Every structure is written in structure tokens, then in C-alpha cells.
Coordinates of N, CA and C in Angstrom, one line a residue:
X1 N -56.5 183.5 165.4 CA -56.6 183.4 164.0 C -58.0 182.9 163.6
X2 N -58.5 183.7 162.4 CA -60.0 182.9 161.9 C -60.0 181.9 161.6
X3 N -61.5 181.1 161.7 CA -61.3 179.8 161.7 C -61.2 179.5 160.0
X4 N -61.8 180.6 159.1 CA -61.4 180.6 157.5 C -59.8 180.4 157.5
X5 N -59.5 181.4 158.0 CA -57.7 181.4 157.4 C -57.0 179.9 158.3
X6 N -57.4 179.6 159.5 CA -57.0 178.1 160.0 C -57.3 177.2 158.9
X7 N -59.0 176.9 158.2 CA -58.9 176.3 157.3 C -58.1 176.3 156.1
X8 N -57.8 177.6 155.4 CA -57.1 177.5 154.3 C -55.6 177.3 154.6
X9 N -55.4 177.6 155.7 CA -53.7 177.3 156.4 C -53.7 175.3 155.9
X10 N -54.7 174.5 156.4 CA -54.4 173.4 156.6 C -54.0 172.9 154.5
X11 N -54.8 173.9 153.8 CA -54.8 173.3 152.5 C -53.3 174.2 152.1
X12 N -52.8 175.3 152.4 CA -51.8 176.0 151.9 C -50.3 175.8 152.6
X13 N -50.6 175.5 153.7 CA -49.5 175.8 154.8 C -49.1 177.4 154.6
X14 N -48.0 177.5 154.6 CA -47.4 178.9 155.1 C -47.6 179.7 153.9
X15 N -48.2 179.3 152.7 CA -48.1 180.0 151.4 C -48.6 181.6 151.4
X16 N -48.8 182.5 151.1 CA -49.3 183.5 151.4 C -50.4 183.7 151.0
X17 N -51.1 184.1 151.8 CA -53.0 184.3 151.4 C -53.0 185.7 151.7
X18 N -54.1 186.1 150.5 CA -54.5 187.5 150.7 C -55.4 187.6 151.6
X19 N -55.4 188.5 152.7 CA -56.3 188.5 153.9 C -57.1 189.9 153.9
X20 N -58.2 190.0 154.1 CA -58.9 190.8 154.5 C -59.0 191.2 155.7
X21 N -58.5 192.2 156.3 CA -58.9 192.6 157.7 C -59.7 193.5 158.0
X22 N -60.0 193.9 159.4 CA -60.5 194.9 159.9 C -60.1 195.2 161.2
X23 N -60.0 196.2 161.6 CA -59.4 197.3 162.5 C -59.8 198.4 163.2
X24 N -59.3 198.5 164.5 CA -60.1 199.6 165.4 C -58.8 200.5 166.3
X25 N -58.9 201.7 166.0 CA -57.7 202.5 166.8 C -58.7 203.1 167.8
X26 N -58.3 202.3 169.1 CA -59.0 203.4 169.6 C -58.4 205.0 170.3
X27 N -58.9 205.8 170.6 CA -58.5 207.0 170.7 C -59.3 207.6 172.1
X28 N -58.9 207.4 173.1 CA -59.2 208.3 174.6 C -59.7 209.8 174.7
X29 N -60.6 210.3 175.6 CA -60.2 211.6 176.1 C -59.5 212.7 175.6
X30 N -58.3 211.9 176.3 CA -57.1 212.6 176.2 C -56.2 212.6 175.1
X31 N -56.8 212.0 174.3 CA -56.3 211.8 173.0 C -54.9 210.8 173.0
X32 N -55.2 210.3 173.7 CA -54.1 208.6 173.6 C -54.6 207.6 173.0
X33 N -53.9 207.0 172.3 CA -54.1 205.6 171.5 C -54.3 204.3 172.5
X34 N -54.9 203.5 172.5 CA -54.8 201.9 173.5 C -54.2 201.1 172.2
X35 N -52.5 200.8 173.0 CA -52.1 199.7 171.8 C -51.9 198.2 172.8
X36 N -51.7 197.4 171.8 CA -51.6 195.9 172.7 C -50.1 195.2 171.9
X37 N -49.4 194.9 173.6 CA -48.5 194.2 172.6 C -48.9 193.1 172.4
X38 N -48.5 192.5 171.3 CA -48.7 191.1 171.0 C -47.5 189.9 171.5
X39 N -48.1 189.1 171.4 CA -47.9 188.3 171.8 C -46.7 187.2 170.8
X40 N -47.2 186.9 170.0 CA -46.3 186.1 168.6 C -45.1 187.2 168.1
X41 N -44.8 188.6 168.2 CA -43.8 189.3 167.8 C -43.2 190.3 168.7
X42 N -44.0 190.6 170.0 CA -43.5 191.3 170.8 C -43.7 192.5 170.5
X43 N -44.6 193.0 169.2 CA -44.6 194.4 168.9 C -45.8 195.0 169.3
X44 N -46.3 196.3 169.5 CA -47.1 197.1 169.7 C -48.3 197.0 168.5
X45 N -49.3 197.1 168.5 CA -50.6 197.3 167.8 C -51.8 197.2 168.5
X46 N -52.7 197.5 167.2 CA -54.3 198.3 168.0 C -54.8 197.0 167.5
X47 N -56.5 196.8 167.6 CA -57.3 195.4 168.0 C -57.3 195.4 166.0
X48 N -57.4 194.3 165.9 CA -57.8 194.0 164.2 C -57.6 192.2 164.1
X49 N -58.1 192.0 163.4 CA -58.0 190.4 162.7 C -58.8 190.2 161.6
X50 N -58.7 188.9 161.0 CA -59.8 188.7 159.7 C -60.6 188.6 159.9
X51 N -61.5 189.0 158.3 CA -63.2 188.9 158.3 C -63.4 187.7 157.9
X52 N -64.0 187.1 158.8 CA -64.9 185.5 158.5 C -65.6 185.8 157.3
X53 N -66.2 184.5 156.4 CA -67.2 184.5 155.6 C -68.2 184.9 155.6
X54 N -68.8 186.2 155.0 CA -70.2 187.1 154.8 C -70.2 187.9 156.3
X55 N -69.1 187.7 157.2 CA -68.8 189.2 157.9 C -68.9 190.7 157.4
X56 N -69.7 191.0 157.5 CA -69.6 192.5 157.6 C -68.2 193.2 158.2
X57 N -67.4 194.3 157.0 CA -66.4 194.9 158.2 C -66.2 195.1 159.2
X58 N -67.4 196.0 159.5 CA -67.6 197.2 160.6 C -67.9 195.7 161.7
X59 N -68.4 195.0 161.6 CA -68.6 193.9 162.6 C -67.4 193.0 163.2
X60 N -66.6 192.7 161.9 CA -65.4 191.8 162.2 C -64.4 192.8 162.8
X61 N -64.4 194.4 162.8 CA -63.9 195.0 163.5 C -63.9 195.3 165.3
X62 N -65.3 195.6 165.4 CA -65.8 195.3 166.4 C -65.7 194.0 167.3
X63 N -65.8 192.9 166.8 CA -65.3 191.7 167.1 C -64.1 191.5 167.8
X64 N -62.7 192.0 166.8 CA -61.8 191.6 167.1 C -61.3 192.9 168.4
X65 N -62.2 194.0 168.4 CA -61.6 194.8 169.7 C -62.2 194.0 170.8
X66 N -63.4 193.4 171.3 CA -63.9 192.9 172.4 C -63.4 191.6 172.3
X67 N -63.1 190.9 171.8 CA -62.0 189.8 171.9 C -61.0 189.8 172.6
X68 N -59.8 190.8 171.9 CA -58.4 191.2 172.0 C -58.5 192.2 173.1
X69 N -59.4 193.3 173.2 CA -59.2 194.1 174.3 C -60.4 194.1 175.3
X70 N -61.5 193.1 175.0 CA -62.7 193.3 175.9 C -63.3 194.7 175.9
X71 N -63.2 195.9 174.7 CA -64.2 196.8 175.0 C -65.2 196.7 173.7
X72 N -66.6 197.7 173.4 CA -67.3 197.4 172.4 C -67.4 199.1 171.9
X73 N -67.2 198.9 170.9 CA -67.2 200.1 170.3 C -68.6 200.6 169.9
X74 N -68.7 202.0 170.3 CA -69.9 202.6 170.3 C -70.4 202.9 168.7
X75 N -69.4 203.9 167.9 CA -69.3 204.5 166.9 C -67.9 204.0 166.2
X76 N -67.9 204.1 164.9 CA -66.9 203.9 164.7 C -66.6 205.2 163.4
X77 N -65.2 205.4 162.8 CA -65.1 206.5 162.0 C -63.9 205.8 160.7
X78 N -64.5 206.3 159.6 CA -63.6 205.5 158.7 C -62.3 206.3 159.0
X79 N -61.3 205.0 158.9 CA -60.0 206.1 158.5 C -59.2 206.0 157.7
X80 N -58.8 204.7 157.3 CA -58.0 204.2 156.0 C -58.0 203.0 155.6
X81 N -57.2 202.6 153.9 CA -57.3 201.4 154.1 C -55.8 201.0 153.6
X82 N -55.3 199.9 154.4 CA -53.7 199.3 154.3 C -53.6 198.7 153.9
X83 N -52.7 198.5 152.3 CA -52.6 197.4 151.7 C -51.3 197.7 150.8
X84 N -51.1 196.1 149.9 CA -49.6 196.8 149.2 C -48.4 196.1 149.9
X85 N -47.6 196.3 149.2 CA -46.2 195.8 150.0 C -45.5 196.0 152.0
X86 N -46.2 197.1 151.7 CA -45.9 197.6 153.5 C -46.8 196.8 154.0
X87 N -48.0 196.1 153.8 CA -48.4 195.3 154.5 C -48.6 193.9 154.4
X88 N -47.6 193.8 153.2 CA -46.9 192.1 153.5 C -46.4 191.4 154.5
X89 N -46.7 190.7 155.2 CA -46.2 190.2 156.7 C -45.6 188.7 156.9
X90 N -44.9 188.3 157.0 CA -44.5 186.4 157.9 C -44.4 186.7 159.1
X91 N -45.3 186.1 159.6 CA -45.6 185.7 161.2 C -44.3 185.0 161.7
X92 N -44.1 185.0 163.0 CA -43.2 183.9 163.6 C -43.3 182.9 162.9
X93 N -44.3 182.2 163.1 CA -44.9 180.8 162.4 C -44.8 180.8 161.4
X94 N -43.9 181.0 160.5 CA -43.7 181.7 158.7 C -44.6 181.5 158.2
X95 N -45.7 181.8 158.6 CA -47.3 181.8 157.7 C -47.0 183.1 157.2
X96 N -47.5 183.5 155.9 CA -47.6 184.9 154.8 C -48.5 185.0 154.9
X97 N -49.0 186.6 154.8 CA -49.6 186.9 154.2 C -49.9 188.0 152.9
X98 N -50.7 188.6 152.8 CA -51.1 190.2 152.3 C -52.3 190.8 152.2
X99 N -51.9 191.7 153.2 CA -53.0 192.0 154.0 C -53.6 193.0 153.1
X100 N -55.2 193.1 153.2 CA -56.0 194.1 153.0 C -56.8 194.8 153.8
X101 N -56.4 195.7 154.6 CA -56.3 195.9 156.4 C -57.7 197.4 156.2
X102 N -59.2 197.4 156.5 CA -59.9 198.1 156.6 C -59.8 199.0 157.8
X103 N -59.6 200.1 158.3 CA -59.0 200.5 159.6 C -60.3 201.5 160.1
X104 N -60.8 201.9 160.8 CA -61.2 202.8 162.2 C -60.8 203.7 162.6
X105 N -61.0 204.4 163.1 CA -61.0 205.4 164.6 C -62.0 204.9 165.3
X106 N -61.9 205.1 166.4 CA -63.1 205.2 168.2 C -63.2 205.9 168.8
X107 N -63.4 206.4 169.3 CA -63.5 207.5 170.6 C -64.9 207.4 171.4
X108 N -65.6 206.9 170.9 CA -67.0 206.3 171.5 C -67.0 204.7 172.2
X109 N -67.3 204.3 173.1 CA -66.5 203.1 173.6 C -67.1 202.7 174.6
X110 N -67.2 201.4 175.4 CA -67.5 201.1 176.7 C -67.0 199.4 176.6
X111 N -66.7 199.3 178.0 CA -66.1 197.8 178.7 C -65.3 198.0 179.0
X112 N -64.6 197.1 179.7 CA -63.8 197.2 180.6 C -62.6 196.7 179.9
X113 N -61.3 197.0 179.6 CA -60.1 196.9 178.9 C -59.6 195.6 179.3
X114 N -59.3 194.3 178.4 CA -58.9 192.7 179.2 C -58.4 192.5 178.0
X115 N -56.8 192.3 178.1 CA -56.1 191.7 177.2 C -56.6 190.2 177.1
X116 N -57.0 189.4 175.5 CA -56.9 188.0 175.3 C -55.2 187.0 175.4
X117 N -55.1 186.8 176.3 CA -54.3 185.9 176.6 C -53.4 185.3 175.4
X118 N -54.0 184.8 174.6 CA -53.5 183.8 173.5 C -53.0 184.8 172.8
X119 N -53.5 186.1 172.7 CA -52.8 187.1 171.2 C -51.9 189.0 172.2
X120 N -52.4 188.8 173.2 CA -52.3 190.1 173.6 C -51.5 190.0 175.1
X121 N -50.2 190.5 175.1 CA -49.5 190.3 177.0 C -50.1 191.3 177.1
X122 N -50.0 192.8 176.5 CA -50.2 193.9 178.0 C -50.6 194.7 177.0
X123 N -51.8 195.7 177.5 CA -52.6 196.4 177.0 C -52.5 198.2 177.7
X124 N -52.2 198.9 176.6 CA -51.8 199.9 177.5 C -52.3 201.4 176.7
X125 N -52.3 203.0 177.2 CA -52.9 204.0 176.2 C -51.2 204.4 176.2
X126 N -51.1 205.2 175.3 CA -50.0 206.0 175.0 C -50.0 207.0 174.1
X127 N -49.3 208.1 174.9 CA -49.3 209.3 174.3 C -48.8 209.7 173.0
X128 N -49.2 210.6 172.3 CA -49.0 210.4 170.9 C -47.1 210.4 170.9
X129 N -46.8 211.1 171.7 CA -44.8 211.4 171.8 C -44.1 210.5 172.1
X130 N -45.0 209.3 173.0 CA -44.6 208.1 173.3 C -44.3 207.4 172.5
X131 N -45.0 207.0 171.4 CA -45.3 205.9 170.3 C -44.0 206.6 169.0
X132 N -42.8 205.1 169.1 CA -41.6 204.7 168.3 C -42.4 203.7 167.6
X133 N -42.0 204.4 165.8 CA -42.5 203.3 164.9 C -41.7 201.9 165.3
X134 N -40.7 202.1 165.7 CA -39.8 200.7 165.6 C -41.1 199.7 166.7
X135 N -41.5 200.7 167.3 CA -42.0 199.6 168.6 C -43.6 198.7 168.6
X136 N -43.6 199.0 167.2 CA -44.9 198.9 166.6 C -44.5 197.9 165.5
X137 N -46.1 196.8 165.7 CA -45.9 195.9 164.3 C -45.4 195.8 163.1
X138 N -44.9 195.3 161.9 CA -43.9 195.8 160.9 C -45.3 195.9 160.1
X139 N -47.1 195.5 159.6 CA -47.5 195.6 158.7 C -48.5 197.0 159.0
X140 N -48.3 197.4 160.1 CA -49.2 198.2 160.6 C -48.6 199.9 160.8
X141 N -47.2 199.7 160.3 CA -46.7 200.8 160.9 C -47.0 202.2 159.8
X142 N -47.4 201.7 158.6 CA -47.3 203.2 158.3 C -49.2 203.4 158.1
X143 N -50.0 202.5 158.5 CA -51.1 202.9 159.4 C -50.8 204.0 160.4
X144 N -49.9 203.4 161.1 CA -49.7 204.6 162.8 C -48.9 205.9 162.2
X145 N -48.1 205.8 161.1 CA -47.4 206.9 160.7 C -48.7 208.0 160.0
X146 N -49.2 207.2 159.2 CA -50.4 208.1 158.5 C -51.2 208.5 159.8
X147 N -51.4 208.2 160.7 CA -52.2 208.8 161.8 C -51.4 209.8 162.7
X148 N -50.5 209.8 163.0 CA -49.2 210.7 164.0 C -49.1 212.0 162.8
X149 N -49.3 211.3 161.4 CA -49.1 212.5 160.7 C -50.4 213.8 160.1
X150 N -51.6 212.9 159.9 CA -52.2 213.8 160.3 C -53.1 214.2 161.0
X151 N -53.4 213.6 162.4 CA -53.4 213.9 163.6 C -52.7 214.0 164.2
X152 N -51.5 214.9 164.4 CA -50.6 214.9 165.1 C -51.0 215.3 166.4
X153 N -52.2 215.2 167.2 CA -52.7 215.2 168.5 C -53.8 214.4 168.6
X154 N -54.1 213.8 167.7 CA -55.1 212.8 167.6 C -56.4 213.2 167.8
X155 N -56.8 214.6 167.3 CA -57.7 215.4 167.4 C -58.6 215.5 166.0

């Protein structure tokens, strides 16, 4: 968690804050996705977290993939942006939010793939046939639906 939204946690508690994010799907070769389960819900998703104070997106995105997955993105490609009721979220921790989720593509890339411990168990690619919305985060899913639907090869 940023250390912005830790601070405003301590003044709000669980109230819901509008959060700014940023996000990176990355996308293989082969045209596979790298998702990470998480850790706090057990669900599938790609690298993303909040933008700190006077962060640039494209940076706070970057950030949160070499954190969460240890790679650094070469290029990045706009792809959408998630916001609105579908990306209203309560954490385990019944912290709220609502999110305003900046998103990516990658396919340009280097490092070596290292799930962060504290947010990420197991880090994995999967094929576009693989990937069940159910099995995927609840604020991120029609992110992944908008992308299965028009990349349906991820091409």
C-alpha cells in the first residue's frame, strides 16, 4: 500500500477514498498474460498500485510491476481507463475504495519475474483460454473482459 493512502487510512480508517492507480498487463511472445495471485484475496491480477504525490502515471506503473513482479517495462501502450462502480472495492481489511485505475499493455520487458512476498504468492503467464473471470480480482475484472474481448489473442 502507498505510503499516501497509509497516511490518509490513519485520518479516515476504512472510509472509502478515491484512488488513483496505475497498471501494467503484461503480454509475452506467445501472447500470454503474467497474472499474480494476490495475496489479501486469493484472486488473480496483473502489477498496478497507487500514484504517490506528483508521480507521474507511466512511472507509478512501472514501479508497481518491478516491485510486485521484479520486471521493468521497456515500452509501454495505452489501453484503458477503469473506473465507476465495477471498480468499487473492500479489501479484506474493509478498507474502501474507488478506484481510478490507469491501465497498460507491455510486450517490451526485461528482469527476471519475482513475486513480492507481502502482496503476491505465485506469479504465473496464462493463456488467453485459461483465464476464468471468476478467478480474477472483483475490481479488475471487466479490465480483463475488455481485453479477452478485443484481443481475443492478445494480438
Amino acid at each position: 500500500m502507498s505510503n499516501y493512502i497509509m497516511d490518509l487510512r490513519k485520518i479516515v480508517g476504512h472510509r472509502t477514498l478515491i484512488q488513483c492507480a496505475a497498471s501494467i498487463i503484461i503480454i509475452n511472445e506467445k501472447n500470454q498474460l503474467l497474472l499474480g495471485r494476490r495475496t489479501d484475496n486469493h484472486l488473480w491480477g496483473y502489477s498496478g498500485g497507487a500514484v504517490e504525490i506528483d508521480e507521474k502515471v507511466e512511472d507509478a506503473a512501472k514501479r508497481e510491476l518491478l516491485e510486485e513482479f521484479g520486471l521493468i517495462a521497456d515500452k509501454l501502450d495505452f489501453f484503458m481507463i477503469n473506473s465507476g462502480p465495477e471498480s468499487h472495492y473492500i479489501y479484506p481489511n474493509q478498507d474502501e475504495v474507488s478506484n481510478v485505475e490507469i491501465i497498460y499493455t507491455c510486450r517490451e520487458y526485461h528482469g527476471e519475474i519475482k513475486a513480492q512476498a507481502e502482496e503476491i504468492e505465485e506469479i504465473r503467464f496464462f493463456d488467453i483460454d485459461e483465464i476464468d473471470l471468476n478467478m480474477i480480482s472483483p475490481p479488475i475484472r471487466k479490465v480483463l473482459e475488455k481485453l479477452l474481448e478485443d484481443y481475443p489473442s492478445c494480438k
